[in-house]
PDB file of C-alpha atoms and ligand atoms in Angstrom:
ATOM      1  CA  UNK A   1    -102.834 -18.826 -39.041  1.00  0.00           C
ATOM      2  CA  UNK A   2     -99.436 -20.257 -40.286  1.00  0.00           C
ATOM      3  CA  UNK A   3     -96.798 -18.856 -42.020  1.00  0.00           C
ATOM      4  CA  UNK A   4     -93.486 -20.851 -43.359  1.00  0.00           C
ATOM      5  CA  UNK A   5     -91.013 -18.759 -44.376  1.00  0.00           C
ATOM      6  CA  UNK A   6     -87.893 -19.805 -46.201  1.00  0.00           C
ATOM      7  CA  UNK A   7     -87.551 -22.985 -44.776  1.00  0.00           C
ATOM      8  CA  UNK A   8     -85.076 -25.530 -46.129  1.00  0.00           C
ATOM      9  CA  UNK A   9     -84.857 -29.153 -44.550  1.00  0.00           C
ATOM     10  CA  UNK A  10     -84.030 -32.603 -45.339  1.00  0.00           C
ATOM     11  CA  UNK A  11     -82.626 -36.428 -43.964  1.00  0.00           C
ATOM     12  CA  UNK A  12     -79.308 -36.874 -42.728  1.00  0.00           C
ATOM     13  CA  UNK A  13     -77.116 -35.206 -45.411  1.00  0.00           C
ATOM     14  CA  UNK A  14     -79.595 -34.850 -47.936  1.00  0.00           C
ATOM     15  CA  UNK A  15     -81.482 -31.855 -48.902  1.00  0.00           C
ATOM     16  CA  UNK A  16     -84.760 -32.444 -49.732  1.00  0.00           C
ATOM     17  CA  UNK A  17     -86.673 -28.448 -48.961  1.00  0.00           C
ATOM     18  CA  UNK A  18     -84.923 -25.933 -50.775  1.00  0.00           C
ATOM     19  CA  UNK A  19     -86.548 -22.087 -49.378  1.00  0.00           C
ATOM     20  CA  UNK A  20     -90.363 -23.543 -49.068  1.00  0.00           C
ATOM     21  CA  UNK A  21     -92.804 -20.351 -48.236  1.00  0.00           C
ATOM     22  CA  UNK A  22     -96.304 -20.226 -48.156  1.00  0.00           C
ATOM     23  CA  UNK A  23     -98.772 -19.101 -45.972  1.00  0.00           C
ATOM     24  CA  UNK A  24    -102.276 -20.692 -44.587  1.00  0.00           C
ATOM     25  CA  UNK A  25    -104.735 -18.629 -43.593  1.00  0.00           C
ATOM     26  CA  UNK A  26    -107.388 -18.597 -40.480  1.00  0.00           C
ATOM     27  CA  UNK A  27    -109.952 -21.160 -41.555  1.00  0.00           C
ATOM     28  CA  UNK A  28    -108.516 -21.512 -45.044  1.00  0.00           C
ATOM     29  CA  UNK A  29    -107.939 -25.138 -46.793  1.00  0.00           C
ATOM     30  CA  UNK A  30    -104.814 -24.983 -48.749  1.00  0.00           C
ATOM     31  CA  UNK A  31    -103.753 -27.898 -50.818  1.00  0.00           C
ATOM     32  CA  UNK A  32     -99.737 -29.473 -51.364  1.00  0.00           C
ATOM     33  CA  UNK A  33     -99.731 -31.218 -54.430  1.00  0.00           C
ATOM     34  CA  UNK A  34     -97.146 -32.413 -56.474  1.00  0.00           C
ATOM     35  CA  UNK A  35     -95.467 -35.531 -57.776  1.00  0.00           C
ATOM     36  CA  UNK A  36     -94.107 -38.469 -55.955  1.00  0.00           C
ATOM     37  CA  UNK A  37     -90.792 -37.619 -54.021  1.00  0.00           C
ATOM     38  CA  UNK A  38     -91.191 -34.048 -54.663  1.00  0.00           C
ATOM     39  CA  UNK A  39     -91.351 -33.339 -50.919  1.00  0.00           C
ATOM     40  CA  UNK A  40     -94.906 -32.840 -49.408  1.00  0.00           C
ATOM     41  CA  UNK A  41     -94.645 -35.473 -47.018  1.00  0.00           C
ATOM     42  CA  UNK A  42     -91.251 -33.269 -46.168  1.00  0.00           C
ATOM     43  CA  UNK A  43     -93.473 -30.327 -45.252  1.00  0.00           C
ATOM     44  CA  UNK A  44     -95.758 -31.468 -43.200  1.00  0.00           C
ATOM     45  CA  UNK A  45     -92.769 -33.441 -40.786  1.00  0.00           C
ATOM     46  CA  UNK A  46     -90.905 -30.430 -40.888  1.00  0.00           C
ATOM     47  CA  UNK A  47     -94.062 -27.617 -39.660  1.00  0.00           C
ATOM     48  CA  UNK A  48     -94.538 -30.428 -36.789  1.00  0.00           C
ATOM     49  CA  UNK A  49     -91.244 -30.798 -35.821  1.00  0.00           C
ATOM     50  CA  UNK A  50     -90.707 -34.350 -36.572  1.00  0.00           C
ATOM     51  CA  UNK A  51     -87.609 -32.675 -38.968  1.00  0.00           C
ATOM     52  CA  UNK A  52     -85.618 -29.373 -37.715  1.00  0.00           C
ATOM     53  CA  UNK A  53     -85.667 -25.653 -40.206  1.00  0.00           C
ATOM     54  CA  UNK A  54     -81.788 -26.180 -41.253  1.00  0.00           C
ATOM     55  CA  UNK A  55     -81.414 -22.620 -42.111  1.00  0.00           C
ATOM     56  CA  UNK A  56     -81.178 -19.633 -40.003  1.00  0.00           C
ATOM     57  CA  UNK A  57     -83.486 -17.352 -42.220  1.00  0.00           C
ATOM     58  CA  UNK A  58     -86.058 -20.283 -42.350  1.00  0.00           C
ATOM     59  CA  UNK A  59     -88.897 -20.023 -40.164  1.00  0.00           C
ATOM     60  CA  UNK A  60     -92.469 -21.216 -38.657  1.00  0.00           C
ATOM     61  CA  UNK A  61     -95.199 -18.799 -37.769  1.00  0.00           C
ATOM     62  CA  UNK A  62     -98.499 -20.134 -36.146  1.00  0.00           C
ATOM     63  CA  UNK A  63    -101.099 -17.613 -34.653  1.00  0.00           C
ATOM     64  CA  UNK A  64     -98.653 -15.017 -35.140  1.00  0.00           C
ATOM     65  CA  UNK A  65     -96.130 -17.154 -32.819  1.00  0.00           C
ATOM     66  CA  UNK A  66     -92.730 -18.120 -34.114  1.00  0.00           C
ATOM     67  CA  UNK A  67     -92.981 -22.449 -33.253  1.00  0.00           C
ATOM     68  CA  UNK A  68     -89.827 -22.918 -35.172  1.00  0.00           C
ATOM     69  CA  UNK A  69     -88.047 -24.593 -32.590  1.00  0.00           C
ATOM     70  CA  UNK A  70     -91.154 -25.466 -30.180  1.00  0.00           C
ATOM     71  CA  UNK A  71     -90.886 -29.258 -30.606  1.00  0.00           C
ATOM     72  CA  UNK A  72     -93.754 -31.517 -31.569  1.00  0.00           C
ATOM     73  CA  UNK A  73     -95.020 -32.134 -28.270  1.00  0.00           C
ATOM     74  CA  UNK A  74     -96.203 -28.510 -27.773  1.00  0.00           C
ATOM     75  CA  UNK A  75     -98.088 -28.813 -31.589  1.00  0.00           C
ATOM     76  CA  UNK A  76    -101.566 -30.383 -30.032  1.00  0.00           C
ATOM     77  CA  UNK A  77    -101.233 -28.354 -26.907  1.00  0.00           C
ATOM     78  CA  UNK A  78    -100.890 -25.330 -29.370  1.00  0.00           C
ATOM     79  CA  UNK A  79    -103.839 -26.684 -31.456  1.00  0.00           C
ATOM     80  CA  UNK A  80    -101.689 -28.322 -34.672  1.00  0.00           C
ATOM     81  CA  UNK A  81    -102.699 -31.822 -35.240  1.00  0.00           C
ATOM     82  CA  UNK A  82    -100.922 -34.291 -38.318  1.00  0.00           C
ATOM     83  CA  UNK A  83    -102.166 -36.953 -39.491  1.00  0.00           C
ATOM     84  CA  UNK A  84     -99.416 -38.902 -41.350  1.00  0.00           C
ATOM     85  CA  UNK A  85     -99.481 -40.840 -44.455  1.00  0.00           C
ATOM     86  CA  UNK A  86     -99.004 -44.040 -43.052  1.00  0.00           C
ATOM     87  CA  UNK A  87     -99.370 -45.561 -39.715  1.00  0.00           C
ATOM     88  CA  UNK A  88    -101.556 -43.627 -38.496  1.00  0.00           C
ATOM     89  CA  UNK A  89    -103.438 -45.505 -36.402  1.00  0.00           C
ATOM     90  CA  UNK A  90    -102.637 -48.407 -33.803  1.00  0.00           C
ATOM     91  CA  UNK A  91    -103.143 -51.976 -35.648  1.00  0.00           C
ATOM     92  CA  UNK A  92    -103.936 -53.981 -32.463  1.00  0.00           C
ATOM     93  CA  UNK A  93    -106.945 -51.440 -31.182  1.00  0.00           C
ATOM     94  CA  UNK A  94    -109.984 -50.987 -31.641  1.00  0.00           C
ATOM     95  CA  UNK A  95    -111.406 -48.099 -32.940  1.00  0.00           C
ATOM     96  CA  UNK A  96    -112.816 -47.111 -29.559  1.00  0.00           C
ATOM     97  CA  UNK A  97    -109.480 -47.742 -27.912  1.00  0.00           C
ATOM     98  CA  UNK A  98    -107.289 -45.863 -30.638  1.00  0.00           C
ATOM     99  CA  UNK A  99    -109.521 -42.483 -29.921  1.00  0.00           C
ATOM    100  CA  UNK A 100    -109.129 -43.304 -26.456  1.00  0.00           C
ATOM    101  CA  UNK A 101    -105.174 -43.392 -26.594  1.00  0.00           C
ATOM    102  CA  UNK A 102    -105.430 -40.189 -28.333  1.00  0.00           C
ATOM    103  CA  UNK A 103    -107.407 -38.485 -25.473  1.00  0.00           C
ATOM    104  CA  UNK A 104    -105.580 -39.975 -23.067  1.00  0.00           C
ATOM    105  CA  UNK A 105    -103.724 -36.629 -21.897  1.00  0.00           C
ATOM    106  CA  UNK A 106    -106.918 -34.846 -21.351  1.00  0.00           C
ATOM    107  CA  UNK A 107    -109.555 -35.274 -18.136  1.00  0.00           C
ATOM    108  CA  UNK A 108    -112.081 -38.148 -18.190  1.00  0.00           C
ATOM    109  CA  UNK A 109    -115.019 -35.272 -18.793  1.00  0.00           C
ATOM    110  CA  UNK A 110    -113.357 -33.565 -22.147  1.00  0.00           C
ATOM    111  CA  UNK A 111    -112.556 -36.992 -23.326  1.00  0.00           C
ATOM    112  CA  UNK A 112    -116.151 -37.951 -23.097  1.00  0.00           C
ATOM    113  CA  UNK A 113    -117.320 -34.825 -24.976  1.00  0.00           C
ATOM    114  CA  UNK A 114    -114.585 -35.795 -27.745  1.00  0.00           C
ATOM    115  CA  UNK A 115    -115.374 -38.575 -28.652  1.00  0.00           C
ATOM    116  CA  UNK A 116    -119.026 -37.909 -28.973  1.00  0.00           C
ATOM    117  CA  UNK A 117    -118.210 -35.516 -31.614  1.00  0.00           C
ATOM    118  CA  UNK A 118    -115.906 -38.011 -33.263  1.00  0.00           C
ATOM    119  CA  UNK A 119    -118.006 -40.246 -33.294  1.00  0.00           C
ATOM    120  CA  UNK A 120    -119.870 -37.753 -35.139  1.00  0.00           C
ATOM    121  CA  UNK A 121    -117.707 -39.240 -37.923  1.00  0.00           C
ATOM    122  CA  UNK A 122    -119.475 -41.869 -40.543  1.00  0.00           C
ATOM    123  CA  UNK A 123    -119.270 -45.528 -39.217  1.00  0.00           C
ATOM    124  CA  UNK A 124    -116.683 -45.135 -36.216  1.00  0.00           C
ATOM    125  CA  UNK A 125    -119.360 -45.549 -33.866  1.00  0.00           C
ATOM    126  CA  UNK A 126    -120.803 -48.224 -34.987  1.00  0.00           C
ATOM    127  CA  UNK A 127    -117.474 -50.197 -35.946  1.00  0.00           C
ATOM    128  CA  UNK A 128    -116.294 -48.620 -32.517  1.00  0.00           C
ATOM    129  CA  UNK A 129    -115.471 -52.624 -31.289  1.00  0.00           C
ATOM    130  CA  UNK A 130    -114.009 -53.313 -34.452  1.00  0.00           C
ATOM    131  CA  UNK A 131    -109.629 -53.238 -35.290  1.00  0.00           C
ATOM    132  CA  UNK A 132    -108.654 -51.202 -38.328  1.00  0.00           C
ATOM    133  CA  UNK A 133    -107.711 -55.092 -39.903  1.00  0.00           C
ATOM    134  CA  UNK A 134    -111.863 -55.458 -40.136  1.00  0.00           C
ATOM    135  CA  UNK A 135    -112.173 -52.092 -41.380  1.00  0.00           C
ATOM    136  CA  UNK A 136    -111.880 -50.969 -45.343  1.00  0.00           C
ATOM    137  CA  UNK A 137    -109.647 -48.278 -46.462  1.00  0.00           C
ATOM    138  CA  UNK A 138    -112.112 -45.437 -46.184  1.00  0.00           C
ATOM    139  CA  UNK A 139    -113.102 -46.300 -43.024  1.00  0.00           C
ATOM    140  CA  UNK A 140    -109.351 -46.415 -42.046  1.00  0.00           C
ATOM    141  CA  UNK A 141    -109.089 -42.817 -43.107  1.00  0.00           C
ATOM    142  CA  UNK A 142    -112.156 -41.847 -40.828  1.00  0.00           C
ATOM    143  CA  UNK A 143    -110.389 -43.030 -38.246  1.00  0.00           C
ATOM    144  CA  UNK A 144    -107.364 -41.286 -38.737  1.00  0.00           C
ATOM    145  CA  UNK A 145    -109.116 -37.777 -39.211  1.00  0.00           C
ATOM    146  CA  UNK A 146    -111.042 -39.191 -35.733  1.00  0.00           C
ATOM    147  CA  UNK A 147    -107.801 -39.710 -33.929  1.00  0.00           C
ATOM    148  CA  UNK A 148    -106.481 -36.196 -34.766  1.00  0.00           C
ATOM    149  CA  UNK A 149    -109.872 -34.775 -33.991  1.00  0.00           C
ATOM    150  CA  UNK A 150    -109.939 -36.203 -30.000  1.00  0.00           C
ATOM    151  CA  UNK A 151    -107.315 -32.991 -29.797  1.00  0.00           C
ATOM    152  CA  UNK A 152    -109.909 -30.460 -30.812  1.00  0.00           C
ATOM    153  CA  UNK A 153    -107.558 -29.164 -33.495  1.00  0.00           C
ATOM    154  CA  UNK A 154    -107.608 -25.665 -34.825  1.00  0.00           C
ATOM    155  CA  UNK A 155    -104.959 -26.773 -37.522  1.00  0.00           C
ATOM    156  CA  UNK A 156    -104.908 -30.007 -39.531  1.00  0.00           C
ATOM    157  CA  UNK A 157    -101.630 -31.136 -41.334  1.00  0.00           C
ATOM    158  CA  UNK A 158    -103.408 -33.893 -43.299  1.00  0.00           C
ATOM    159  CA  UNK A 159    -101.385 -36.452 -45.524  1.00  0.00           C
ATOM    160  CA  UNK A 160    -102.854 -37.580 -48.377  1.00  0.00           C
ATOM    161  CA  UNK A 161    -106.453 -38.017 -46.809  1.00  0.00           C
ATOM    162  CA  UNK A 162    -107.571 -39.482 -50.602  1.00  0.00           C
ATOM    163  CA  UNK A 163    -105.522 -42.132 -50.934  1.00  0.00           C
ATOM    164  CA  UNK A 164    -106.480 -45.078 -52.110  1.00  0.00           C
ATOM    165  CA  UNK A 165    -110.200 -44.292 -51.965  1.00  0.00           C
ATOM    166  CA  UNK A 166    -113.206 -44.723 -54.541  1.00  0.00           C
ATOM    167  CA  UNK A 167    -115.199 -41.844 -55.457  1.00  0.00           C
ATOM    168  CA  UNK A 168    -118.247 -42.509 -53.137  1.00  0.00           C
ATOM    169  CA  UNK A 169    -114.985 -42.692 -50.102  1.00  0.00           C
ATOM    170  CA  UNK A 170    -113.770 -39.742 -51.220  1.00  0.00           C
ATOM    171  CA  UNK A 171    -116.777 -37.774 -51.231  1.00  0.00           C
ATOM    172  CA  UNK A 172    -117.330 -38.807 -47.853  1.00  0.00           C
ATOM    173  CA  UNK A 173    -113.922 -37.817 -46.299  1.00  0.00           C
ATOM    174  CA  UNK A 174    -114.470 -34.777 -48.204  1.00  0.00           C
ATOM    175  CA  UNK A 175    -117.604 -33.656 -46.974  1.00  0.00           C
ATOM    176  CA  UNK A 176    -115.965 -34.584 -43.575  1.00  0.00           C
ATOM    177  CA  UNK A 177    -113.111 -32.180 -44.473  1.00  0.00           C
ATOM    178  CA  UNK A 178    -115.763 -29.357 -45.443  1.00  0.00           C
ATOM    179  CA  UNK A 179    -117.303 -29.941 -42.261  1.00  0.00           C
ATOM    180  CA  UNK A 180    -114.502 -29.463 -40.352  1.00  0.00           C
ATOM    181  CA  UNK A 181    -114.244 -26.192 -42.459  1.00  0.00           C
ATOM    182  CA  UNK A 182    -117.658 -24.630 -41.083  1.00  0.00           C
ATOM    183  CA  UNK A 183    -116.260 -24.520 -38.195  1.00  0.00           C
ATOM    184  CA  UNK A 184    -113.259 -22.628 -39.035  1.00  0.00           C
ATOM    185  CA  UNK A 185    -110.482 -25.348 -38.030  1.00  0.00           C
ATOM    186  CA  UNK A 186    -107.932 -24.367 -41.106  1.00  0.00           C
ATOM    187  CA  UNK A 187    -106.582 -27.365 -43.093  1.00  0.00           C
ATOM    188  CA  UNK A 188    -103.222 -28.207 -44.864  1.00  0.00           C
ATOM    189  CA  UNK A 189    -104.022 -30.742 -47.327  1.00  0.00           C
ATOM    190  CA  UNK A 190    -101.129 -33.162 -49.022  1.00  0.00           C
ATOM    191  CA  UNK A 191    -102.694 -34.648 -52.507  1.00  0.00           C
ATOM    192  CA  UNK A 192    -100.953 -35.494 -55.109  1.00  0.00           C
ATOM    193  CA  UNK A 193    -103.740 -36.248 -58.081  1.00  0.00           C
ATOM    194  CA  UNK A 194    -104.948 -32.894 -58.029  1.00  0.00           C
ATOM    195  CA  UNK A 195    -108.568 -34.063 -59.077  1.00  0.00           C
ATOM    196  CA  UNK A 196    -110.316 -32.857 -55.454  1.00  0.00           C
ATOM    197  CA  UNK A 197    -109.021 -29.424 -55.775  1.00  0.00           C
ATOM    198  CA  UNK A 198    -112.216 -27.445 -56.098  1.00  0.00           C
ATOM    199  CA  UNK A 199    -112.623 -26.908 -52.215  1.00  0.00           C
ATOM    200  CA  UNK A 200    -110.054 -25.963 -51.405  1.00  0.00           C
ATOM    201  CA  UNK A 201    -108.695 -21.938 -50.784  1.00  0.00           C
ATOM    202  CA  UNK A 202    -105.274 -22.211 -52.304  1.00  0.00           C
ATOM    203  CA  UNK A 203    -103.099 -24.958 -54.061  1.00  0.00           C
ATOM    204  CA  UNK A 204     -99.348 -25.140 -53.703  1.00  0.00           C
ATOM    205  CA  UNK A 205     -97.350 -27.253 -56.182  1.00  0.00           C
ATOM    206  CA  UNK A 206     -94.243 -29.131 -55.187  1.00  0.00           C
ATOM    207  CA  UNK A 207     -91.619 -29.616 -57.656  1.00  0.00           C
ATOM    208  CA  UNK A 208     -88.018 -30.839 -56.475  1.00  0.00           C
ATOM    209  CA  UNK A 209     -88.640 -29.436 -53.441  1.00  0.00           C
ATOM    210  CA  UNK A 210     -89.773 -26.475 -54.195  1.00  0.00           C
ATOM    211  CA  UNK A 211     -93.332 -24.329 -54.452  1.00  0.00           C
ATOM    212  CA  UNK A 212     -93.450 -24.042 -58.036  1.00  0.00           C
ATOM    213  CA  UNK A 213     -94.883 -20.279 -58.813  1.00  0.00           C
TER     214      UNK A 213
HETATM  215  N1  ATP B 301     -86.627 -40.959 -43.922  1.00  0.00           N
HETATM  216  C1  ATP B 301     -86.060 -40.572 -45.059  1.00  0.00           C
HETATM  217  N2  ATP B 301     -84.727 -40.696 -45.258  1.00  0.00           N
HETATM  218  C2  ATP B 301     -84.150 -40.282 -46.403  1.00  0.00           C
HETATM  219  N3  ATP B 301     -84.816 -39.739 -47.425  1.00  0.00           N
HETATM  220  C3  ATP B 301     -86.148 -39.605 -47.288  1.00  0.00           C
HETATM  221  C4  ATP B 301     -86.845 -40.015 -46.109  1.00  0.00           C
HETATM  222  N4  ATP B 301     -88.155 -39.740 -46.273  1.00  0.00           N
HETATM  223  C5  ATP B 301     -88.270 -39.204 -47.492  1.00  0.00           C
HETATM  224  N5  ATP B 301     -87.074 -39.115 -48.103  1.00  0.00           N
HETATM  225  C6  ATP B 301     -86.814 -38.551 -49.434  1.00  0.00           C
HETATM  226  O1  ATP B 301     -87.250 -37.208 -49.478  1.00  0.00           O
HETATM  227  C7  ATP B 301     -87.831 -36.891 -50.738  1.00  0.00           C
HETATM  228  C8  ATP B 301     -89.219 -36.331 -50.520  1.00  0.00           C
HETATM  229  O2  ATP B 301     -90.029 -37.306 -49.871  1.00  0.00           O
HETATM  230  P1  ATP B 301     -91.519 -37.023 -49.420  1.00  0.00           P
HETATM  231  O3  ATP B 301     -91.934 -38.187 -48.632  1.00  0.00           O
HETATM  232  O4  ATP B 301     -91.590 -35.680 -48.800  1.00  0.00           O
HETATM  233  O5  ATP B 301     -92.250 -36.982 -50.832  1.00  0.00           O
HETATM  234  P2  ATP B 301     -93.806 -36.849 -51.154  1.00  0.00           P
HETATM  235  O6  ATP B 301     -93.946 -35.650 -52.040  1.00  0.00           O
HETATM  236  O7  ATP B 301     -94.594 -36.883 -49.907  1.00  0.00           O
HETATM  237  O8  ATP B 301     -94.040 -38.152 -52.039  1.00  0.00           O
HETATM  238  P3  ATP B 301     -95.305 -39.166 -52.117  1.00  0.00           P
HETATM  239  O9  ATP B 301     -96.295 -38.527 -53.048  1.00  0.00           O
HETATM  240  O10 ATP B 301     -94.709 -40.400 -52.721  1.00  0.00           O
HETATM  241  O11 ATP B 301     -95.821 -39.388 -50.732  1.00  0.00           O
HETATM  242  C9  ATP B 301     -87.787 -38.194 -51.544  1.00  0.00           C
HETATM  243  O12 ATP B 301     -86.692 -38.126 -52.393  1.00  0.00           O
HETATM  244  C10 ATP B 301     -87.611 -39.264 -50.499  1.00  0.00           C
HETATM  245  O13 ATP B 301     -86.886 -40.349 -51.005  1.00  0.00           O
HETATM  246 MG1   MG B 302     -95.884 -38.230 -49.120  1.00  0.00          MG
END
């Protein structure tokens, strides 16, 4: 499903991926964890684009395609979604109009469908009116996996989904994430505590900016 091979990146003059390779496979849920500023965040920006491979040997397989250079425009058109960190969501929309932004380059009848299986979601539906001020972290999170899923994904690039949330919170987004799962959409999975491991196929650990083996 997708391969990264070699790939070495970083901001303005600074290195900050030194030869990261590792490989997710078709319907697979592969966990990045790691320590703070060891360069997960890194990974995920650099497989969407949002940060160019620096080195010639370093490259980006996806469904057997090489998207190395394909530029994050083509990534939901090609079935990659990412959900950042941070800001992931608009502040001064509603929940309803957020998932409608994110639909907003497909046809009135596909949007429809969308976000009826969004709103498959816990609580979006019913907090559909509300802005994600009136909304608690969890529910901010929901909404964040719901914007990424208006683009029927087949790949997630998911940053730190857990963050900040209680256990009852997380168990929800998890059994959200094992959901998504079932139905074979494949899931890279940025958490740094390393305590919601047990679902998942594989787990990477950054160190430096490296996978440590
Ligand atoms: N925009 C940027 N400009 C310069 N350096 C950056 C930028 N973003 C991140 N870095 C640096 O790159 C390194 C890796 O950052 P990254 O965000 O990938 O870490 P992370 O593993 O996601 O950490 P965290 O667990 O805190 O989210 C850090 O040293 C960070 O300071
Ligand atoms: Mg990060």
């Amino acid at each position: 499903m997708l391969e990264v091979k070699n790939i070495s990146t970083g901001y303005g003059k600074k290195q900050v991926l030194f030869d990261v390779s590792f490989e997710v496979g078709d319907g697979e849920i592969v966990l990045l964890t790691g320590g703070n500023g060891s360069g997960k965040s890194t990974v995920l920006k650099c497989i969407y684009e949002l940060l160019p491979v620096w080195n010639e040997e370093g490259k980006i397989f996806y469904k057997g395609k090489d998207i190395t250079k394909a530029g994050t425009p083509d990534m939901v058109k090609k079935g990659i979604v990412y959900i950042p960190q941070r800001n992931n969501y608009f502040e001064s929309l509603t929940i309803e109009e957020n998932l409608l932004v994110s639909g907003s380059v497909y046809g009135k009848a596909i949007v429809q469908e969308r976000m009826e299986e969004t709103y498959k979601l816990p609580r979006l539906k019913e907090y559909r009116k509300r802005t994600p001020f009136n909304l608690s972290g969890g529910e901010r999170q929901l909404l964040a996996l719901g914007i990424g899923m208006m683009h029927n994904p087949d790949l997630i690039l998911f940053d730190e989904p857990f963050a900040g949330l209680d256990e009852a919170n997380s168990k929800v987004m998890l059994d959200e994430i094992l959901k998504l799962k079932e139905k074979k959409i494949s899931m890279l999975i940025v958490e740094h505590k390393e305590t919601i491991n047990s679902f998942s196929n594989k787990k990477l650990k950054m160190y430096l900016g490296k996978i440590k083996v």
